[in-house]
Short mmCIF file of C-alpha atoms in Angstrom, two decimals:
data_model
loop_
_atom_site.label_atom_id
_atom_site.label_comp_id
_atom_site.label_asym_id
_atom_site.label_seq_id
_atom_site.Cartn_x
_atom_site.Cartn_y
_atom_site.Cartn_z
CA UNK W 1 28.32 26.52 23.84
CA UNK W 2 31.00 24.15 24.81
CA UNK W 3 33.03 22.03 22.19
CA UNK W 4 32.16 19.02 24.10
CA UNK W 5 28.49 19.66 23.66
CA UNK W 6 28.59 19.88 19.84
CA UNK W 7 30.90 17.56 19.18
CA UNK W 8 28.01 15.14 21.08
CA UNK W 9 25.68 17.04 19.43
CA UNK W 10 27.22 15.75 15.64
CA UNK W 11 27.85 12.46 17.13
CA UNK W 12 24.33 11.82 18.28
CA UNK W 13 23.01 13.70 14.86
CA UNK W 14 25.53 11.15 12.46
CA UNK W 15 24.67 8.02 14.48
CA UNK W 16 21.01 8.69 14.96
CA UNK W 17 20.77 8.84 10.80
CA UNK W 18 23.33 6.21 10.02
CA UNK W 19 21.29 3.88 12.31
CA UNK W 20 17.57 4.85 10.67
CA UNK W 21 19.28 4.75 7.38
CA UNK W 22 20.57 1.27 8.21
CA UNK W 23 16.85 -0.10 9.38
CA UNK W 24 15.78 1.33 6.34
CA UNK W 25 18.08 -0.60 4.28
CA UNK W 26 17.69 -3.72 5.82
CA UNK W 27 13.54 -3.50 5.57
CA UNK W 28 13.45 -3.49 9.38
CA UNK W 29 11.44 -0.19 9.38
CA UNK W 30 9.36 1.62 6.63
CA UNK W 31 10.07 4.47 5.47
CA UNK W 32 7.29 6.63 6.87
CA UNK W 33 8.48 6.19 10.24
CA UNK W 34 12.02 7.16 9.61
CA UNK W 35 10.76 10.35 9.03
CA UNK W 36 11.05 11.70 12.13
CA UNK W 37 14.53 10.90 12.95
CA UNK W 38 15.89 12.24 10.02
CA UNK W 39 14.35 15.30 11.32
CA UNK W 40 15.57 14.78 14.77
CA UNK W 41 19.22 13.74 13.10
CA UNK W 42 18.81 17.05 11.11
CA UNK W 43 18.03 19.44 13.90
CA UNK W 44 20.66 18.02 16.30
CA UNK W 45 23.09 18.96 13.20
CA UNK W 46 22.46 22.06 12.87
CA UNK W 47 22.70 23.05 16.13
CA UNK W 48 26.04 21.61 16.75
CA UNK W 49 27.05 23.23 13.44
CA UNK W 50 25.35 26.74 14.03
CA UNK W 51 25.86 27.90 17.54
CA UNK W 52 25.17 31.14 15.99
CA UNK W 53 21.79 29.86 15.13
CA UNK W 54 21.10 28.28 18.74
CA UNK W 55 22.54 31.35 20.51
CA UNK W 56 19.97 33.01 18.76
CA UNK W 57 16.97 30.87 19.72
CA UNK W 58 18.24 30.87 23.19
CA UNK W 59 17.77 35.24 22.90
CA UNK W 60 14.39 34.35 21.61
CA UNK W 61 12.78 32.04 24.41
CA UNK W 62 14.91 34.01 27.22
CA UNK W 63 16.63 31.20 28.68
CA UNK W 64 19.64 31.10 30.80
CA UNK W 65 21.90 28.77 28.89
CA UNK W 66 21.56 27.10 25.31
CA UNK W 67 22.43 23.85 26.53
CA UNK W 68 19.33 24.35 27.84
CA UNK W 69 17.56 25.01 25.56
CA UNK W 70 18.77 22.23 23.75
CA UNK W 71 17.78 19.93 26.42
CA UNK W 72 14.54 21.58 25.90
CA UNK W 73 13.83 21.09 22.39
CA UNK W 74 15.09 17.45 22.71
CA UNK W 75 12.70 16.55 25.26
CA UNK W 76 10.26 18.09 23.59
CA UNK W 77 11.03 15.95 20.60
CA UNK W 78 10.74 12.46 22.75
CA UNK W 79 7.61 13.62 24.34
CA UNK W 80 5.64 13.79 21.14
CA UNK W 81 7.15 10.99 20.08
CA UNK W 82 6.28 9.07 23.31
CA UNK W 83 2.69 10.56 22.77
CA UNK W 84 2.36 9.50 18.70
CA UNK W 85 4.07 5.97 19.66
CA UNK W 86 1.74 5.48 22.31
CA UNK W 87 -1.56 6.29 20.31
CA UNK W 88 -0.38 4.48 17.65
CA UNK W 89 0.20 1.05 20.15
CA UNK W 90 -3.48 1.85 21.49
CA UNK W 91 -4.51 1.70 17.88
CA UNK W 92 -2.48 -1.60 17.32
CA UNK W 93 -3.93 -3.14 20.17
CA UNK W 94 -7.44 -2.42 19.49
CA UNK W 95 -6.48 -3.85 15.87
CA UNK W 96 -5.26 -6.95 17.56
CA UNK W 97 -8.30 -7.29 19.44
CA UNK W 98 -10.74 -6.82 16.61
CA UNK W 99 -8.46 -9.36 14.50
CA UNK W 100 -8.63 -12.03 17.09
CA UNK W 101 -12.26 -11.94 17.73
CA UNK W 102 -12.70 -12.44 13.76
CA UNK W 103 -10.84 -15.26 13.17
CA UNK W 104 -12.30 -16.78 16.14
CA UNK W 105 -15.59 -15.70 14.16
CA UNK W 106 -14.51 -17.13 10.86
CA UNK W 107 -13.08 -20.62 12.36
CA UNK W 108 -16.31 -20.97 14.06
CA UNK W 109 -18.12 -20.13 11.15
CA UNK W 110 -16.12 -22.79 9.08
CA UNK W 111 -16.35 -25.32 11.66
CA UNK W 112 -19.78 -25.32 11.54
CA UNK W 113 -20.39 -25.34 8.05
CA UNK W 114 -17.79 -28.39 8.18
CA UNK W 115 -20.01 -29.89 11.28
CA UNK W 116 -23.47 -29.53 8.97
CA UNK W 117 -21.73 -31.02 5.51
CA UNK W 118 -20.45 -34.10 8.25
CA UNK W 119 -23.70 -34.60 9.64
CA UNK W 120 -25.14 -34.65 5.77
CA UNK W 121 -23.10 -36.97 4.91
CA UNK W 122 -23.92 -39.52 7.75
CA UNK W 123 -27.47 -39.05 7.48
CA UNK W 124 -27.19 -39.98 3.57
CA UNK W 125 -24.85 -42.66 4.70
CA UNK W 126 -27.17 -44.21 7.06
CA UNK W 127 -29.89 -43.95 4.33
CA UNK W 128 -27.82 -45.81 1.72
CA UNK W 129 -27.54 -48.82 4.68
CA UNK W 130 -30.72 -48.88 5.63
CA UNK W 131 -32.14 -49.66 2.14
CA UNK W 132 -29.44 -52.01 0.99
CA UNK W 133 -30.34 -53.94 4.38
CA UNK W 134 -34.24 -53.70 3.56
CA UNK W 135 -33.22 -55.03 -0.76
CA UNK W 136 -31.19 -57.94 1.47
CA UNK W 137 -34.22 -58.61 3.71
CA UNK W 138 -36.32 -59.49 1.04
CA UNK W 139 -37.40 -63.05 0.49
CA UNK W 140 -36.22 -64.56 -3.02
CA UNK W 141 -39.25 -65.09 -4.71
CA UNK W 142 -38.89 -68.01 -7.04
CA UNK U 1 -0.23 -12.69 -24.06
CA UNK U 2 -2.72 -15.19 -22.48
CA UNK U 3 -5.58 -13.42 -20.92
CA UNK U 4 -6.24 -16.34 -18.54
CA UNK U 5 -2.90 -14.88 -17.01
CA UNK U 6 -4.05 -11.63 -15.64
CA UNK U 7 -5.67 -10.76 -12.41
CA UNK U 8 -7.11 -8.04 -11.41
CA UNK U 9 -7.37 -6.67 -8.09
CA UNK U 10 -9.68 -3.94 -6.77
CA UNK U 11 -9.47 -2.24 -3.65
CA UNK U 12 -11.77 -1.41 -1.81
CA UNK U 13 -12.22 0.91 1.36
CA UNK U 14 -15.86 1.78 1.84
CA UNK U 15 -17.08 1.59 -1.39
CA UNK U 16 -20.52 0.23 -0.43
CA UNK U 17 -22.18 2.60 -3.42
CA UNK U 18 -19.94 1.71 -5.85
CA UNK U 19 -18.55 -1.49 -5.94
CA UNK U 20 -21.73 -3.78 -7.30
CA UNK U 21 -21.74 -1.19 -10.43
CA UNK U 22 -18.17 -1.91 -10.62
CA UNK U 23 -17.69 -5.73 -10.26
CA UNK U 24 -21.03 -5.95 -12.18
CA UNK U 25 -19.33 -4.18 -14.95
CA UNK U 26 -16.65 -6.47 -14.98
CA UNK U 27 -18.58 -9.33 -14.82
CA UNK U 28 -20.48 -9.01 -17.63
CA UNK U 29 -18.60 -6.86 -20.46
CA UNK U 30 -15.08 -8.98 -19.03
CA UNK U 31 -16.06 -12.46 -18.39
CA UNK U 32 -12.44 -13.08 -20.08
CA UNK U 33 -10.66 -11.75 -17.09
CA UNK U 34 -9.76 -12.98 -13.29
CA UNK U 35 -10.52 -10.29 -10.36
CA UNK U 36 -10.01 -10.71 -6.80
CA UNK U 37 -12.37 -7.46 -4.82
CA UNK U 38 -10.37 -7.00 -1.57
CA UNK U 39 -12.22 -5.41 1.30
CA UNK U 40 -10.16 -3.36 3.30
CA UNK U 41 -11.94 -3.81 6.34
CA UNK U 42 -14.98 -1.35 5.31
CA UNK U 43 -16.86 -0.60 7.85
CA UNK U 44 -19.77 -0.14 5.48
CA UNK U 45 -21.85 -2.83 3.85
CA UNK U 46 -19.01 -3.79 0.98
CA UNK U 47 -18.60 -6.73 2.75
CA UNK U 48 -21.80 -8.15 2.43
CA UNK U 49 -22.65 -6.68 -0.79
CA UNK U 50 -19.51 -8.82 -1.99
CA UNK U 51 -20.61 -12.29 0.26
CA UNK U 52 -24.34 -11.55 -0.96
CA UNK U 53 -23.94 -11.27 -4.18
CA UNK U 54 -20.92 -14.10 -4.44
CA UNK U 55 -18.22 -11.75 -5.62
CA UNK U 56 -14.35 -13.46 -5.38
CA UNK U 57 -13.45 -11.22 -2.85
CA UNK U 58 -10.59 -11.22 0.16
CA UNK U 59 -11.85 -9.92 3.26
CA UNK U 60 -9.23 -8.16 5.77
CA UNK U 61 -11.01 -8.57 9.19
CA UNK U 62 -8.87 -5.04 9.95
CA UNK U 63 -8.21 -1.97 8.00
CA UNK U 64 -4.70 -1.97 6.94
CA UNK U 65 -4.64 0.94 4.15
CA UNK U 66 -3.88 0.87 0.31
CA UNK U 67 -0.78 -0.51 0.30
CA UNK U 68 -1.86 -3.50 2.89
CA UNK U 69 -4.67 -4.07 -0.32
CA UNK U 70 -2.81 -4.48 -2.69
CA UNK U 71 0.35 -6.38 -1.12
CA UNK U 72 -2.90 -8.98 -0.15
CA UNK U 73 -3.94 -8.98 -3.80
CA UNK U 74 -0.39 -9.21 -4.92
CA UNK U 75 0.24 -12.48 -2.51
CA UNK U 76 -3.39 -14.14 -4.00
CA UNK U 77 -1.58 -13.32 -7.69
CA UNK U 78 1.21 -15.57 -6.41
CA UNK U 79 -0.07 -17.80 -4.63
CA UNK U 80 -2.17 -18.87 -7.93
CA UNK U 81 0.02 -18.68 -10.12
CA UNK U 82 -1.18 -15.51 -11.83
CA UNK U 83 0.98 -13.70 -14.35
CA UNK U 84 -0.15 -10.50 -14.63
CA UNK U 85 -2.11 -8.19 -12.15
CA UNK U 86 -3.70 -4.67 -13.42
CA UNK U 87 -5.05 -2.94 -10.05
CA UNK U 88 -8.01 -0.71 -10.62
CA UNK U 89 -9.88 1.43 -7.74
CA UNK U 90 -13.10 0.29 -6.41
CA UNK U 91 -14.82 3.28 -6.99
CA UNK U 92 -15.41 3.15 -10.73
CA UNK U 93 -12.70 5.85 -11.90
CA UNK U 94 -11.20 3.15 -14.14
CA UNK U 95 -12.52 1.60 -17.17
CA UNK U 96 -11.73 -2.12 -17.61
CA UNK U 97 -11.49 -1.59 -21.56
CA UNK U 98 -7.95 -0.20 -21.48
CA UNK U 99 -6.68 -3.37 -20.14
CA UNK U 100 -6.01 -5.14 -22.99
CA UNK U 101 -3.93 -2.55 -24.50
CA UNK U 102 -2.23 -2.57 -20.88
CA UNK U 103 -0.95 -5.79 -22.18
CA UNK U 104 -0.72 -5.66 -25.21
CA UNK U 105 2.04 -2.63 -25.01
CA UNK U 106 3.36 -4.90 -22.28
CA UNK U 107 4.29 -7.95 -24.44
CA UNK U 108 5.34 -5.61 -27.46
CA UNK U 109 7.82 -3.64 -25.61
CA UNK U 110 8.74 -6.43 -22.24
CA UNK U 111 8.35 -3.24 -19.56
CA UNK U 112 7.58 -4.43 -16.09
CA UNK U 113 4.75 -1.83 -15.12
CA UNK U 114 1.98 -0.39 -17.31
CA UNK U 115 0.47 2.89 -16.15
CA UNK U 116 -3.11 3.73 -17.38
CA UNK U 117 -2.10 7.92 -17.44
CA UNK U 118 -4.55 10.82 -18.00
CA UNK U 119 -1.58 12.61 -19.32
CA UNK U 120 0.49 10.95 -21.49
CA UNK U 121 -0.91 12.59 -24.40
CA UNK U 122 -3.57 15.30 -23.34
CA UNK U 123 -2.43 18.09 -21.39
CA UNK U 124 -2.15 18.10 -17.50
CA UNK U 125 -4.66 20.99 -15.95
CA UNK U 126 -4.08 23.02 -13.27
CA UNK U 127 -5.36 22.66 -9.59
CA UNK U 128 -3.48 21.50 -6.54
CA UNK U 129 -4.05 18.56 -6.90
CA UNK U 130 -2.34 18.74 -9.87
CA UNK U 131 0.37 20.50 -8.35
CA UNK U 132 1.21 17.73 -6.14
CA UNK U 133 1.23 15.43 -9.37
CA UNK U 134 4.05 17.94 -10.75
CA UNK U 135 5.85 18.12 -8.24
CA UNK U 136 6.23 14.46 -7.58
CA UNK U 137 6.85 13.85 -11.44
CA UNK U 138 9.52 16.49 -11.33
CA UNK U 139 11.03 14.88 -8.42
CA UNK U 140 11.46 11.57 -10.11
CA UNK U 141 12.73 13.39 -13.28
CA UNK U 142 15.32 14.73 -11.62
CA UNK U 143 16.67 11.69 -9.82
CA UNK U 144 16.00 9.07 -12.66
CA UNK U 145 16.27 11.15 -15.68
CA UNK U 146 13.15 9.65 -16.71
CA UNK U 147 9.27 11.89 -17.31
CA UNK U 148 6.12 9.77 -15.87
CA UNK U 149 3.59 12.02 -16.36
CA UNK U 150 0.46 10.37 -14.21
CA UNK U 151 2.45 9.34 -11.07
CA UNK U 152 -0.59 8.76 -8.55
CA UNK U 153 -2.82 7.07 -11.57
CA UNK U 154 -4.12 4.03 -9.73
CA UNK U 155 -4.37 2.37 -12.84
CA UNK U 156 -1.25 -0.29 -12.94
CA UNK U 157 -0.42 -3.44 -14.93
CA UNK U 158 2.16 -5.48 -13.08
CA UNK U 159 4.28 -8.68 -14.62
CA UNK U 160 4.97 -11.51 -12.32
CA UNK U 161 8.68 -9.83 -11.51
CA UNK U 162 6.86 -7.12 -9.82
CA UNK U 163 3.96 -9.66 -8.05
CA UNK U 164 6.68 -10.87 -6.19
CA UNK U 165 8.33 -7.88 -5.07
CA UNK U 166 4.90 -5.75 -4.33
CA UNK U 167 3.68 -8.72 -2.30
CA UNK U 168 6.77 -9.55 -0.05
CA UNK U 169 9.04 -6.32 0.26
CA UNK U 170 8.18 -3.54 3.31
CA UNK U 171 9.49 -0.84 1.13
CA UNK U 172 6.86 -1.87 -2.06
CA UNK U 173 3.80 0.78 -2.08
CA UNK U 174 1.94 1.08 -4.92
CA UNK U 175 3.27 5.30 -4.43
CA UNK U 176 5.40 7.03 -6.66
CA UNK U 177 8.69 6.47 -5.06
CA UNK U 178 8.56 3.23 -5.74
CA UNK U 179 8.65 3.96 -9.45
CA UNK U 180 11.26 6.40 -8.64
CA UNK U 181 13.20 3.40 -7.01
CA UNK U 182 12.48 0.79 -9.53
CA UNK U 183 13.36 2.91 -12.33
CA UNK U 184 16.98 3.71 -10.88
CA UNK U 185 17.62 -0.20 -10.22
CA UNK U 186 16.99 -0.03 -14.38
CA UNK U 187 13.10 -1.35 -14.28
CA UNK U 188 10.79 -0.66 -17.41
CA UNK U 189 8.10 1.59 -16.91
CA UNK U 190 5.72 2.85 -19.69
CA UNK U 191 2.78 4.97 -19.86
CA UNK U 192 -0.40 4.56 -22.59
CA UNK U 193 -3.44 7.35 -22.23
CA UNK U 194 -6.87 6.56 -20.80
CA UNK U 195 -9.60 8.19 -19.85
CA UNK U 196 -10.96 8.01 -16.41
CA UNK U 197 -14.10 8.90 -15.44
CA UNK U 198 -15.03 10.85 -12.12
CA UNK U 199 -15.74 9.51 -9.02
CA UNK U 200 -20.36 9.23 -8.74
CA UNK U 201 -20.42 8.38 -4.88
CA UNK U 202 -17.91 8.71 -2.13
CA UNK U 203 -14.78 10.76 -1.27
CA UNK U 204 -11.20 10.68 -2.25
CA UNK U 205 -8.89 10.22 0.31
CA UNK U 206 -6.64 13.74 -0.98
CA UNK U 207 -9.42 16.18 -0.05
CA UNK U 208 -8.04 16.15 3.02
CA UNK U 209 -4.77 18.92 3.06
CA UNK U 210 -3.18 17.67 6.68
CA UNK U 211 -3.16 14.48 4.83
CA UNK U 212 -2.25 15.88 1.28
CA UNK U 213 0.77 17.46 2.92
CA UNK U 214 2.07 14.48 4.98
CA UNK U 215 1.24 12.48 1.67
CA UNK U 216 3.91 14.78 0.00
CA UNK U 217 6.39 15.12 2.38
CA UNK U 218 6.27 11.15 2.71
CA UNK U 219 6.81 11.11 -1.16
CA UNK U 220 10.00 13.97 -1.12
CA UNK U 221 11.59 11.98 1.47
CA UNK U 222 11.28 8.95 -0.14
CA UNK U 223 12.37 10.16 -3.81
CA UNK U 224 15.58 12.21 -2.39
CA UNK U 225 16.82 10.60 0.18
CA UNK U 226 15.29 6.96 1.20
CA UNK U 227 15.65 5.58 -2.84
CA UNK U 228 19.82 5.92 -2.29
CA UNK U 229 20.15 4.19 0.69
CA UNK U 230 18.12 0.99 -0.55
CA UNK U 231 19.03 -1.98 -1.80
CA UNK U 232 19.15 -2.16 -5.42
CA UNK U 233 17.66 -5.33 -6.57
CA UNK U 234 18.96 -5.18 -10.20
CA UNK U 235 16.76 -6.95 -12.97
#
């Protein structure tokens, strides 16, 4: 393994925690989903640390070269998170959806209960009128 | 303390067979008190168990989990004016009674969270569910120096410091590390014993051991490493 390589590889591993660690402290993220990159921050590490460690895995999965492997592994990484992030969106649209449709629900709901106390009130209105004009109406008996 | 003050929230996830024997309860043995049912989105009749039989109730149109609940519960505390909130589960575990000694330890010693434990004074069993529980109250032992002995009790009184905080701030679940985090910014938390009863209908969520285990590694995270990189809102 080169020194270039892991000296990227503890670059990308400090910055990639520092920056979730930041989110985290400025409540941009929750914690639950900073999970993963501390992992991801974690396993970078030790690779650039251990070459021992990475030579080793590269023996065990017979590949050429362990900057390939660690190519690999980091791909690997991005895919599942691709595939959990893109689940997860499906989920939040279909939450969006069902949220929308219900407060179109409720507002119509309230709007006509709103419609039926209006209309009450007219009718009782027009009542009121209509026998204060018929009292008027009547002659004055003397 | 004024019991006009204190709210209590229940949440409730599918808890069709459970919640009119709860509410019910509260209704008529605790007429004294304020609740506020909030229906996570059930996809089973709680909703109109609640509607039919006029329960105060909040009804998410979406379900957003426990901690989406309660931050809605906390947010109805606030918005009127309540001072106090106890949260209790929907499915009956909980027995109202214990709530005025919630308080009452509250005023006598000013702590900001009340836990209803099962282990305070009685012995904690064995089990892996129980193991969990250890493990988590070790956890917080050893980064606040403090023992909480029923860290996932569901049973919490809250004062109108912690409304605020559980109803606006991301990081505020009503989970463990947050008592882990509020202890280290120099909160007061205190425990009394009560007695909870098990569950007659429905499931717990923790059956499940894919979710047990993220539940746990969300929690070890959280205690060891997220806590220290917070803010630390100071009292």
């Amino acid at each position: 393994m080169s020194r270039v390589l892991r000296i990227m590889l503890l670059i990308a591993a400090v910055f990639s925690a520092w920056w979730i660690l930041l989110k985290i402290r400025k409540c941009k993220v929750k914690m639950e989903d900073a999970i993963f990159w501390v992992c991801f921050a974690a396993i970078l590490l030790i690779m650039g640390i251990c070459p021992e460690f990475t030579y080793w895995l590269t023996g065990v999965f017979q590949m050429q070269s362990p900057a390939n492997l660690i190519f690999l592994i980091i791909i690997f990484l991005l895919i599942e998170k691709v595939f959990t992030l893109s689940i997860i969106t499906s989920q939040l649209e279909d939450k969006v959806t069902v949220l929308s449709a219900e407060v179109a629900l409720r507002s119509h709901a309230d709007e006509q209960v709103s419609k039926e106390e209006e209309q009450q009130i007219k009718s009782m209105d027009a009542k009121s009128t209509e026998t204060a004009v018929s009292e008027n109406d009547q002659p004055h008996k003397s | 303390m004024s019991i006009e003050k204190i709210l209590i929230i229940i949440p409730a996830y599918n808890e069709a067979e459970n919640i009119e024997r709860v509410v019910d309860n509260l209704i008529t043995k605790y007429p004294e008190y304020d609740y506020v049912v909030i229906n996570d989105g059930s996809s089973d009749d709680t909703r109109k168990i609640c509607a039919c039989r006029g329960y105060n109730f909040l009804d998410l149109p979406v379900n957003v989990g426990l901690s989406g609940a309660i931050k809605a519960g906390m947010r109805y505390a606030n918005y009127y004016g309540y001072d106090y909130v106890v949260q209790i589960d929907g499915d009956g575990q909980h027995d109202p009674k214990y709530i005025a000694a919630m308080a009452g330890l509250m005023e006598e010693v000013d702590c900001d969270i009340v836990i209803g434990s099962r282990f305070k004074t009685e012995k904690k069993p064995g089990g892996l569910r129980m193991l969990g529980s250890r493990i988590i109250s070790g956890a917080i032992h050893m980064t606040t120096g403090r023992k909480i002995q029923d860290v996932t009790s569901g049973m919490r009184l809250f004062n109108k410091r912690m409304i605020k905080r559980f109803g606006y701030d991301i990081h505020y679940s009503p989970e463990p590390d947050t008592l882990a985090y509020l202890l280290n910014c120099g909160f007061h938390i205190e425990e009394i014993q009560v007695q909870m009863h098990d569950r007659t209908a429905g499931t717990s969520i923790y059956k499940n051991p894919l979710a047990s285990a993220r539940y746990m590694l969300q929690m070890m995270f959280s205690i060891f490493l997220f806590q220290w990189v917070r803010k630390k809102n100071e009292t």
